[in-house]
XYZ file of C-alpha atoms in Angstrom:
595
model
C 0.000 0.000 0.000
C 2.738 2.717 0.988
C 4.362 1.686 -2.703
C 1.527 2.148 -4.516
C 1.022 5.552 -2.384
C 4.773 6.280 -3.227
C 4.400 5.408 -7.110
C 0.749 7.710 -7.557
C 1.690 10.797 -8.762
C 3.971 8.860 -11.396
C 1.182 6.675 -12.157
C -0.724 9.019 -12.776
C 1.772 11.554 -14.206
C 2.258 9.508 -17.545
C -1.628 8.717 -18.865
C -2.176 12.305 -17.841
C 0.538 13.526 -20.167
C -0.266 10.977 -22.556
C -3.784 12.764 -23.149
C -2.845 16.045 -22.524
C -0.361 15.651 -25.101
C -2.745 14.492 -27.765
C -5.413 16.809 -27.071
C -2.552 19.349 -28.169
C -1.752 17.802 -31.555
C -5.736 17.730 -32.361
C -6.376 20.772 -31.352
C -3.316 21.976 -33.254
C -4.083 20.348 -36.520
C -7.360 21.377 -36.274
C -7.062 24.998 -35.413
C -3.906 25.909 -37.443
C -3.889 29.327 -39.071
C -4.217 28.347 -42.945
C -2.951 31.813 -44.343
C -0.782 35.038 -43.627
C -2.020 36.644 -40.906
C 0.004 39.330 -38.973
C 3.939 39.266 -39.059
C 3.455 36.984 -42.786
C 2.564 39.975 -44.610
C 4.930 41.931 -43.611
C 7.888 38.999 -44.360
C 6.707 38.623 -47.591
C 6.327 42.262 -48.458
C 9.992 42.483 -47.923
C 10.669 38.683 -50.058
C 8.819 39.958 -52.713
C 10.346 43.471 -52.948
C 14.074 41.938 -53.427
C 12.615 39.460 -55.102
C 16.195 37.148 -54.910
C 16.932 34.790 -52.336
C 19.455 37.340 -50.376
C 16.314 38.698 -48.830
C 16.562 35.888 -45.988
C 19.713 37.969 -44.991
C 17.876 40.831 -43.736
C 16.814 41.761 -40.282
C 13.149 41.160 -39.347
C 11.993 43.114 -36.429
C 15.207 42.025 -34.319
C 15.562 38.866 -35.521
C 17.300 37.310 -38.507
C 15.455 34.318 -39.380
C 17.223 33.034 -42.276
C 16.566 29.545 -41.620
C 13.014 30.106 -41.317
C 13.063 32.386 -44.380
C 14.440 29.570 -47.013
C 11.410 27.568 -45.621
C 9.028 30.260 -46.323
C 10.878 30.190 -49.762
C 10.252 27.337 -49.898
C 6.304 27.195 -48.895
C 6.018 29.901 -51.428
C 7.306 28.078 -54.854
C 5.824 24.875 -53.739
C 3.732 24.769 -51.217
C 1.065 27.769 -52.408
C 2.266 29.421 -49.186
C -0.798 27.743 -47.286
C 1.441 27.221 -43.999
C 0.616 23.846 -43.787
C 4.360 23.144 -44.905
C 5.904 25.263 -41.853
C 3.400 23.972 -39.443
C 4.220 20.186 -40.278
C 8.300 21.360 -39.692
C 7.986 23.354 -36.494
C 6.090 20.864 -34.931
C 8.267 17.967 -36.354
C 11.301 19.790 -34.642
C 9.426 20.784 -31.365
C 8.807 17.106 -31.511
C 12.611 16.204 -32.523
C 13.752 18.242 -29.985
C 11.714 17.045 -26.873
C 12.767 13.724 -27.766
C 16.412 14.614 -27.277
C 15.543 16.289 -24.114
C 13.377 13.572 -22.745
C 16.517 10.706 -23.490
C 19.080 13.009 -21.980
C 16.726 12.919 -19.376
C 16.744 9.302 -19.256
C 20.196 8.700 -19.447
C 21.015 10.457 -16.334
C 21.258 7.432 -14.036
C 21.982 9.116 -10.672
C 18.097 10.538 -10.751
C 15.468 8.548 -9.589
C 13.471 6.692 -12.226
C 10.151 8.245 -11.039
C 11.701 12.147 -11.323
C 13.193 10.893 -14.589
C 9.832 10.275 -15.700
C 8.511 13.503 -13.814
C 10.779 15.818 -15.716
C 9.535 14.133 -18.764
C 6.440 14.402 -18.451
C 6.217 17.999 -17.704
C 8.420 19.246 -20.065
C 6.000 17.456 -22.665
C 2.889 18.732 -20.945
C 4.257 22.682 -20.549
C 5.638 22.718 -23.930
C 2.611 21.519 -25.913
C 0.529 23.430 -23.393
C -1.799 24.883 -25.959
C -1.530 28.251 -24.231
C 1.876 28.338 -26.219
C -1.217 29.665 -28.548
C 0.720 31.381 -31.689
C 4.102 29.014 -31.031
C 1.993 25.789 -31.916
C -0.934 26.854 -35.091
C 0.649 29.918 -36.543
C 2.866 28.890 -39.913
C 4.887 32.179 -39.194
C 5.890 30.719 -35.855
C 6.213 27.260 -35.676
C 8.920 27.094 -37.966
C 10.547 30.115 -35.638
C 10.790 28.365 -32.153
C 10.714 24.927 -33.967
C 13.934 24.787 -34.848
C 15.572 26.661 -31.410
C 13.631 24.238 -29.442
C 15.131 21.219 -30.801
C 19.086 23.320 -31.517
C 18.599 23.968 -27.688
C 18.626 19.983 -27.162
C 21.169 19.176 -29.761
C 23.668 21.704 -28.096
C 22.584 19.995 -24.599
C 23.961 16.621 -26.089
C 26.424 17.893 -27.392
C 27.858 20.280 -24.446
C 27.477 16.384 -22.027
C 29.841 15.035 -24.791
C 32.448 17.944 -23.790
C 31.857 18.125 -19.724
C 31.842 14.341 -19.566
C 35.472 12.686 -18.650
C 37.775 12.079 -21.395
C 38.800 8.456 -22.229
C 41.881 7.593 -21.099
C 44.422 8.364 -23.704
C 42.681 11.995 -24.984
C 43.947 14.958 -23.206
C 40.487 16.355 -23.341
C 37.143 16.601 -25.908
C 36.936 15.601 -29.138
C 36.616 18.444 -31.849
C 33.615 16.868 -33.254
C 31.195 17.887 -29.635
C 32.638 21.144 -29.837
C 31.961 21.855 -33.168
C 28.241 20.014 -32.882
C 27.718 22.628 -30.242
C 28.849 25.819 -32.008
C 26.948 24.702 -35.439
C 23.657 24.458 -33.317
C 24.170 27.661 -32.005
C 25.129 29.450 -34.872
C 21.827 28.074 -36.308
C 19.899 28.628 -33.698
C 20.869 32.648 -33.788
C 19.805 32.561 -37.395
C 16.415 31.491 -36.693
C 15.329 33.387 -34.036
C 16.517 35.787 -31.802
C 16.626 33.454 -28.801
C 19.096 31.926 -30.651
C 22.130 34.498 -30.060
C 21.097 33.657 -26.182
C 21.739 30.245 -26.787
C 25.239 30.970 -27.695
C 25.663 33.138 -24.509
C 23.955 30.495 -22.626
C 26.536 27.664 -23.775
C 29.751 29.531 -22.947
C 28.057 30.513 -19.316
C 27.033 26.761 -18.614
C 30.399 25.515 -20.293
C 31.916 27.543 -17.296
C 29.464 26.620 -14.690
C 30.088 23.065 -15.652
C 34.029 23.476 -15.649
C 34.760 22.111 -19.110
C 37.837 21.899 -20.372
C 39.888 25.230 -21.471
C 39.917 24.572 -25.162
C 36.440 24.038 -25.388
C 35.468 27.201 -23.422
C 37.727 29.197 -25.732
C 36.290 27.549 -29.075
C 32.503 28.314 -28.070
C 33.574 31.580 -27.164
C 35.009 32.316 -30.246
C 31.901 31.162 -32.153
C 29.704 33.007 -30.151
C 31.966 36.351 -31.013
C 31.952 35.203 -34.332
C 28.062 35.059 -34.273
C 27.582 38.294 -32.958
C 29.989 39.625 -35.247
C 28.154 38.269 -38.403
C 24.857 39.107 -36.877
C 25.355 42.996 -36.046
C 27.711 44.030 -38.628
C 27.964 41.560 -41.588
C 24.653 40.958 -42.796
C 22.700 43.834 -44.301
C 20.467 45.804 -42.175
C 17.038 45.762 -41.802
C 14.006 46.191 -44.284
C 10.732 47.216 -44.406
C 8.635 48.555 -41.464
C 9.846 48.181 -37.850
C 8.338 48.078 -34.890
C 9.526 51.537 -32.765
C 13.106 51.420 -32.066
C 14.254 49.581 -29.045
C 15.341 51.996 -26.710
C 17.382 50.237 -23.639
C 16.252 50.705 -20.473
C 18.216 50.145 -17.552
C 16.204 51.932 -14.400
C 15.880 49.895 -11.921
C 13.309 49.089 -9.857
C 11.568 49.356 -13.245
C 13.419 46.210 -14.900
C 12.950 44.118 -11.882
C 9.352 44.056 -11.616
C 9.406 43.866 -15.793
C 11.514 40.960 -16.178
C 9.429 39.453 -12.794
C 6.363 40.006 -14.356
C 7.330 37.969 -17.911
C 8.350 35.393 -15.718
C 5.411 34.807 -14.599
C 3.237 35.334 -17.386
C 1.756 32.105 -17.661
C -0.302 32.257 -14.650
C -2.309 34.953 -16.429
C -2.854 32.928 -19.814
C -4.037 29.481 -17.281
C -7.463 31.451 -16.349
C -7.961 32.880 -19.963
C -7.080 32.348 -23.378
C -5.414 35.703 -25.268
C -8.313 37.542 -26.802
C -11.055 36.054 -24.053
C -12.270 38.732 -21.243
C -9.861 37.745 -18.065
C -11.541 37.991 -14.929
C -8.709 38.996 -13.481
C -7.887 43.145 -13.354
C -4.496 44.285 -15.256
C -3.317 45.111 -11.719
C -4.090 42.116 -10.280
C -2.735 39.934 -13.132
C 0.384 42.281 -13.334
C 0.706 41.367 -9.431
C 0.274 37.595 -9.441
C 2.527 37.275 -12.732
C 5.255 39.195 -10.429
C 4.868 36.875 -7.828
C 5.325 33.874 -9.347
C 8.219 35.120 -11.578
C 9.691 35.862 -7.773
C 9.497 32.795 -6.961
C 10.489 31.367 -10.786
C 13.871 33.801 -9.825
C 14.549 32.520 -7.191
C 14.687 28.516 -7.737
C 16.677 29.419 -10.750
C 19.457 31.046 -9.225
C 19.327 29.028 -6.433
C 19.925 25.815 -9.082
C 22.915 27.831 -10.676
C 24.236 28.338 -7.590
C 24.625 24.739 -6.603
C 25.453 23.775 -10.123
C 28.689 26.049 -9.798
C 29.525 24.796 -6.541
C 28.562 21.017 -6.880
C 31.629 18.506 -7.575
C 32.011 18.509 -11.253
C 29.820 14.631 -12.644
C 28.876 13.508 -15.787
C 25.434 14.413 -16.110
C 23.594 13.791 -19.092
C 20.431 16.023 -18.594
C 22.323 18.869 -16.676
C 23.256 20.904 -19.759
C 20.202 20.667 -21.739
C 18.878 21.888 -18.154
C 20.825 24.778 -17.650
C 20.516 25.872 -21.110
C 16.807 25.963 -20.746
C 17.142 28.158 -17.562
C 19.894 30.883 -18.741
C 17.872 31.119 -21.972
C 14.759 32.003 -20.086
C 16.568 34.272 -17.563
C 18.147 35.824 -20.248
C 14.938 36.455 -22.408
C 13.455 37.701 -19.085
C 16.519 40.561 -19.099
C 16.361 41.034 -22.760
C 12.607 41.481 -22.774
C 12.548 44.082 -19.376
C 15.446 46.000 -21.362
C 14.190 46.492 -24.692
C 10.923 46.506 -24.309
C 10.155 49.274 -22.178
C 8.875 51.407 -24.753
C 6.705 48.710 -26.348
C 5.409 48.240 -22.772
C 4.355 51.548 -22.490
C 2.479 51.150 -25.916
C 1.313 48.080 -25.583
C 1.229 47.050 -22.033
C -0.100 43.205 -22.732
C 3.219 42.595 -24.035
C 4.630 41.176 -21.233
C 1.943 38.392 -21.093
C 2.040 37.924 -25.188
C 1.575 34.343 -25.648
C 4.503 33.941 -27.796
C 7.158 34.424 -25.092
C 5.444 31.460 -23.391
C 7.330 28.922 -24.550
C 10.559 30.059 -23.894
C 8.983 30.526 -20.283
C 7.683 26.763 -20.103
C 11.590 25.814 -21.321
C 12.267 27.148 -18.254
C 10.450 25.664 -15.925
C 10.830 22.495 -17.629
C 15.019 22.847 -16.853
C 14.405 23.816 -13.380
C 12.228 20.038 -13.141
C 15.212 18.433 -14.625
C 17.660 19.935 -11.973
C 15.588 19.391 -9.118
C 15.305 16.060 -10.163
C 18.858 15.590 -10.192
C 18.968 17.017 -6.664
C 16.460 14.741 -4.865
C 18.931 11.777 -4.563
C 17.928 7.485 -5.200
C 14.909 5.691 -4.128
C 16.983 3.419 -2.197
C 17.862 6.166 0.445
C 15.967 7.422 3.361
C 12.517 8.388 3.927
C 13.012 11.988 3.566
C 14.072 11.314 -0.066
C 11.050 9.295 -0.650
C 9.139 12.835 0.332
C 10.602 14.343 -2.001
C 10.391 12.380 -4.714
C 6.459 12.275 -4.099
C 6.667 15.788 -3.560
C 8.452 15.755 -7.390
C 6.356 14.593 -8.878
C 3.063 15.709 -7.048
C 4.202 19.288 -8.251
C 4.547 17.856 -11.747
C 0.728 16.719 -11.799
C -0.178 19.814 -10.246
C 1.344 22.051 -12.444
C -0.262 19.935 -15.254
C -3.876 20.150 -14.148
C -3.161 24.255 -14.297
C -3.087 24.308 -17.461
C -5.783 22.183 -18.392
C -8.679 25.290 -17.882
C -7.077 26.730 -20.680
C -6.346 23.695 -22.741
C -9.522 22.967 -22.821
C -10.933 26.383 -24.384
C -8.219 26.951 -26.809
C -9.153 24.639 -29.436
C -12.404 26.994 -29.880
C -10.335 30.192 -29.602
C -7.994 28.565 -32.218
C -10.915 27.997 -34.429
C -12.226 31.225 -34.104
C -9.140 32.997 -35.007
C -8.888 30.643 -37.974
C -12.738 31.254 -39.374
C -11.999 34.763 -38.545
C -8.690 34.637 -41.237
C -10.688 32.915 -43.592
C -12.998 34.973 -43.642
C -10.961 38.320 -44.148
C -8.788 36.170 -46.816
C -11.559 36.151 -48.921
C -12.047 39.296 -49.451
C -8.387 40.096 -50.431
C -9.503 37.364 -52.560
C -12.088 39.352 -53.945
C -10.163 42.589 -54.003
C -13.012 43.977 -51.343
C -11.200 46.512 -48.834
C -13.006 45.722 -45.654
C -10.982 47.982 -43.323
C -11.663 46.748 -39.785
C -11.044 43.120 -40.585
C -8.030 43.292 -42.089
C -6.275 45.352 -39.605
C -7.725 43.413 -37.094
C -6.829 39.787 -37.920
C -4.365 40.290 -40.871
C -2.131 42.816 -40.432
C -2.503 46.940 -39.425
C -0.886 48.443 -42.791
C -3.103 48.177 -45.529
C -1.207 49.477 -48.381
C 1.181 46.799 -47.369
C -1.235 44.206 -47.874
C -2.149 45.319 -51.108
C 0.848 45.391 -52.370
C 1.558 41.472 -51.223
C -2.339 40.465 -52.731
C -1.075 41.695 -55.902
C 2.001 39.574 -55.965
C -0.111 36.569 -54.803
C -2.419 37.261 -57.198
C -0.197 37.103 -59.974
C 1.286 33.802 -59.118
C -2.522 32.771 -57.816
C -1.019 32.195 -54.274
C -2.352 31.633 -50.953
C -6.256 32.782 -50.852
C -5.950 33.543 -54.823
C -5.583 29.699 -55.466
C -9.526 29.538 -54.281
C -11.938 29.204 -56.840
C -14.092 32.598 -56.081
C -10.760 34.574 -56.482
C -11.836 33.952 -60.724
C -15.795 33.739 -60.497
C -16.086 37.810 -59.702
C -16.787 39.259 -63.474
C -17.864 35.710 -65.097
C -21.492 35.238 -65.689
C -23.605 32.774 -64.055
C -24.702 31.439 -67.586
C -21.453 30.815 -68.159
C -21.279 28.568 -65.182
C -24.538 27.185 -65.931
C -28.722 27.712 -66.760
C -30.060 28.832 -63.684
C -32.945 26.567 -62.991
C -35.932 26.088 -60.393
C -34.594 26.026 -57.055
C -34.554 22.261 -55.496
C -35.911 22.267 -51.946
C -32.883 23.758 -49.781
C -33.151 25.648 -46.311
C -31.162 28.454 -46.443
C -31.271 32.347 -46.639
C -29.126 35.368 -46.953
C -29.743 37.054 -43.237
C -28.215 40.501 -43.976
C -25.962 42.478 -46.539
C -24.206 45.196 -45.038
C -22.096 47.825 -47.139
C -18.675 48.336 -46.232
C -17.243 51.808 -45.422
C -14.230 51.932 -47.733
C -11.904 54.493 -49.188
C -10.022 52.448 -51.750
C -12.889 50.475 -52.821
C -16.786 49.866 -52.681
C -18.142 46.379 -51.074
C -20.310 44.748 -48.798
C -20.359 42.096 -46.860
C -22.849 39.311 -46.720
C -24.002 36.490 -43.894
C -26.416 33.611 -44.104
C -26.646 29.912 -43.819
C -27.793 27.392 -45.978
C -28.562 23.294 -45.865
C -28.635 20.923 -48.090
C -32.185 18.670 -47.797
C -30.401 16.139 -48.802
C -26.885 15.592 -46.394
C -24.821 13.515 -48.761
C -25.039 16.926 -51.055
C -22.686 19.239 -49.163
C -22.545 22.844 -50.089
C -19.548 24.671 -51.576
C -19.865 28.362 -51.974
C -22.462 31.225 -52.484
C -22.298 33.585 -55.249
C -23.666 36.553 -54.832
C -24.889 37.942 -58.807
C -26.416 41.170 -60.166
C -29.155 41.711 -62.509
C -27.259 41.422 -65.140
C -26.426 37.551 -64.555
C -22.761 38.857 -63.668
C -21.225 36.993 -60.374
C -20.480 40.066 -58.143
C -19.205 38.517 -54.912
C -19.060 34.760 -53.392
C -18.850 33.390 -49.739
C -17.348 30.260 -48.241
C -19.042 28.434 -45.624
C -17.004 28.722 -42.529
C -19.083 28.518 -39.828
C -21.256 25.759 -38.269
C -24.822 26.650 -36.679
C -25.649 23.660 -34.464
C -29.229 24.911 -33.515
C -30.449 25.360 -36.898
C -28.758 22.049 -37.768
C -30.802 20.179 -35.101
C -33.983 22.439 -35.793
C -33.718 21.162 -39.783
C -32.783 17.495 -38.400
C -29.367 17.692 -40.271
C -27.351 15.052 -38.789
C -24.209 16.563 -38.796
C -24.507 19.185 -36.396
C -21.158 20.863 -36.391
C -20.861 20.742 -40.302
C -20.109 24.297 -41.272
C -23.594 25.520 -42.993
C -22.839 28.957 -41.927
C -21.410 31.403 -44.713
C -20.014 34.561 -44.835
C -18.889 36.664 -47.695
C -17.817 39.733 -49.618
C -19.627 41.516 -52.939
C -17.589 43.651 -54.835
C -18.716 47.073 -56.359
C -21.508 47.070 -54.229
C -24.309 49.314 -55.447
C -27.176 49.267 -52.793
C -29.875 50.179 -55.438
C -29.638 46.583 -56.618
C -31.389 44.050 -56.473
C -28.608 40.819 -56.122
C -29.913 37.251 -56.116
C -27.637 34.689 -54.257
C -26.993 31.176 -55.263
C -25.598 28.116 -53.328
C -23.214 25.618 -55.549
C -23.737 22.202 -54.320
C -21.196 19.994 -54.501
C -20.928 17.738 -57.562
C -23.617 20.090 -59.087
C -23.524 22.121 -61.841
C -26.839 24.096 -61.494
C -26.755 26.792 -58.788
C -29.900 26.723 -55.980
C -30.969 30.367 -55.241
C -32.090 31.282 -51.974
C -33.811 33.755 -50.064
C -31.985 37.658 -50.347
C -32.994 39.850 -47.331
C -34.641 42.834 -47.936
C -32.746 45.816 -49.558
C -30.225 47.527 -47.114
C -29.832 51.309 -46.298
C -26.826 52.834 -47.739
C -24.155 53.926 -45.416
């Protein structure tokens, strides 16, 4: 009985991590963002304008992710740039990478098999945490912590290859470790900006670890040599910036900032980014502080004893530490240069994209513990604490299941919501508040990247309705008598515009018959002329079930843009069917008001 006691969190620990894990993946797959939306515009704006493939070499907004930029090449030419591509490798190297982590983990035999497992499991649970929101379903980002994660792990390995005792015979490391090392962080710093911290955070745990001279100096001098490169050999930046990073030193002021992104994912396990948080700004500002406090202070409190502690061969130690001076350092780097942005934007600190690099954090400071808490075999007191281990572990996990469990709806809305606002770049309809809201603020910008999607029928241009505006419906086929199909336009409301004229347009439709699923709405003028088209993007559950439907959460819902709207028309709207060639026209609403 006290064994099974003793072995409960564990036991629990791994079918709890198990799930959580998969729940991710679905949710992931599910929700991913299908198109540019937000920092993908603005990337491409500056691809397109140098046209060659030198245009990886410049500066992005602080970071210099030429890595990631030959795979958005890449997703371009041959993918149709639908993100699908840089999901499928960020998440393949997220994957990669935990791997190596969790079998460094393993290896380290002087840890306890249950805190082995412990670490494991949270480091798989907090980094596919689906709060990691725009790290795990955003094609602009996957590929952009993707790759660090798993560099991170491969310099881990390879920094236990140099720390480890030489055979006997070898005066000290092998060159091939060293240069393993340096390779991963000189990729690393050319995918994101966390990577330049990973070469920082290799020469400080090289020290902390006391490996050998020649290896210290090597990573040293690749580090220099990165910076070097970085800041003054590669061209500068391009295209629009965010406002310049002014360094701020002043303290209390950078205390309580780099605190407070410690602790930011307290704030994102009651609410999702974008939902209402019940929480105050004060009070999450507080509570973020506190727990980055005590985040702080287990972290130097590890280093500390890391420096001090008898030098071993610890497998998981130097993937650990890496994890924790990376996130300490993004914690200084972040309270430095952000102060301005903070003072714009003062969500920033809780943006669910530094969350990851948080969760690495956390996830190192499990492995070190573990390594701290001593063998089964000992005394009581370290049976405590290996229940205690692993307790926390579980505990931890169940705190982020509130928000688990709502993002795969947040994920989807964002996505319908991208759709949506795709299409009518699609159909070359301006609708102002849309796009700045869920595509990107600069809307000359966008037009000029629609035009070169366009012209290589990219993206949301590779959709059918991006060629039906102008054709006429005869041309598609006779209109004929409406079969029996339940359905209506609700509302058509004209869109406030200064580049263009357009309306948008909302209704659902369903097919009598389910087998028949429908494809698209056209919207078409008198004259027979196709003047907008919708996609169905949205399902309508109640109406399903009210129409006996058996698919409930099929997506009967539409939404849509016309182009040239002129309100003193009278537009008929027809659903395609799929596998059909004749249109079915349902029911317009009543003419709208002009704006």
């Amino acid at each position: 009985m006290i064994a099974l006691l003793r072995a409960l969190p564990f036991l629990l620990l791994a079918p709890f991590a198990l799930a959580f894990v998969a729940s991710s993946w679905l949710g992931i797959l599910r929700g991913r963002w299908e198109l540019l939306s937000f920092d993908p515009w603005r990337i491409h704006d500056a691809y397109f304008r140098i046209g060659s493939l030198s245009a990886v070499l410049y500066d992005q907004n602080g970071h210099r992710p030429v890595i990631p930029g030959l795979l958005y090449k890449l997703d371009l030419h041959c993918f149709g740039a639908t993100n699908l591509f840089l999901v499928v490798i960020g998440l393949a190297s997220i994957t990669a990478g935990l791997a190596v982590a969790s079998w460094l983990v393993w290896q380290d035999r002087e840890i306890a098999r249950r805190s082995r497992a412990a670490a494991i499991g949270f480091l798989w649970i907090a980094v596919f945490w689906l709060g990691n929101n725009r790290n795990l379903v955003h094609g602009n980002e996957v590929p952009f912590v993707g790759l660090p994660v798993l560099l991170i792990a491969v310099a881990g390995c390879g920094l236990h290859r140099i720390v480890r005792p030489a055979p006997e015979g070898r005066a000290g490391p092998a060159w091939g470790p060293i240069a393993a090392t340096a390779g991963a962080c000189w990729a690393a710093s050319f995918c994101h900006g966390v990577g330049l911290g990973l070469s920082l955070a290799v020469v400080v745990a090289a020290l902390i670890l006391r490996a050998p001279r020649r290896a210290i100096i090597a990573l040293s001098g690749s580090a220099a040599a990165t910076f070097a490169i970085y800041f003054f050999v590669l061209p500068r930046a391009l295209g629009e910036r965010l406002p310049p990073n002014q360094p701020s030193f002043a303290m209390p002021g950078l205390l309580w900032n780099a605190l407070n992104w410690l602790g930011a994912p307290i704030v994102h396990t009651i609410a999702m980014p974008g939902e209402v948080h019940p929480w105050s700004p004060e009070d999450q500002r507080s509570s973020a502080i506190a727990l980055g406090a005590v985040t702080a202070s287990i972290a130097l409190g590890m280093l500390v004893i890391s420096a001090l502690r008898p030098r071993r061969a610890s497998p998981c130690e130097p993937w650990a530490l890496l994890c924790v001076l990376i996130g300490g350092g993004m914690a200084l780097q972040v309270a430095i240069l952000r102060q301005q942005h903070l003072e714009l934007w003062p969500q920033i600190f809780h943006a669910g994209h530094y969350l990851i690099w948080i969760c690495l954090l956390w996830s190192g400071l499990f492995a070190l513990a573990a390594g701290r808490l001593g063998l089964p075999h000992s005394t009581p007191r370290v049976h405590a604490k290996l229940w205690i281990h692993g307790a926390l572990a579980l505990l931890l996990g169940c705190a982020f299941v509130p928000t688990q469990l709502r993002a795969p709806a947040t994920f989807q809305h964002f996505k319908v919501r991208i759709l949506e606002a795709s299409l009518g770049v699609a159909l070359d309809v301006e609708d102002p508040v849309e796009r700045k809201t869920i595509l990107f603020h600069d809307l000359e910008l966008i037009r000029r990247v629609a035009a070169h999607l366009r012209s290589q029928e990219l993206a949301m241009f590779r959709w059918p309705e991006s060629k039906l505006i102008g054709s006429r419906i005869e041309e598609q086929s006779d209109i004929a008598a409406p079969e029996p199909l339940h359905g209506r336009v609700d509302a058509v409301e004209p869109i406030a515009s200064q580049s263009s004229r357009g309306a948008r347009f909302h209704g659902w439709a369903i097919p009598r018959t389910p087998s028949r699923s429908a494809v698209r709405v056209l919207a078409v003028a008198p004259s027979g002329i196709v003047a907008g088209a919708a996609r169905f993007t949205r399902p309508h559950p109640k109406l399903a079930a009210a129409h006996r439907f058996p698919d409930q959460d099929a997506l009967i819902g539409f939404r849509g843009y016309i182009k040239d709207y002129d309100p003193a028309l009278d537009y008929r709207f027809f659903v395609v069917l799929e596998g059909e060639s004749i249109p079915v026209e349902i029911r317009a609403p009543a003419r709208p008001r002009a704006p």
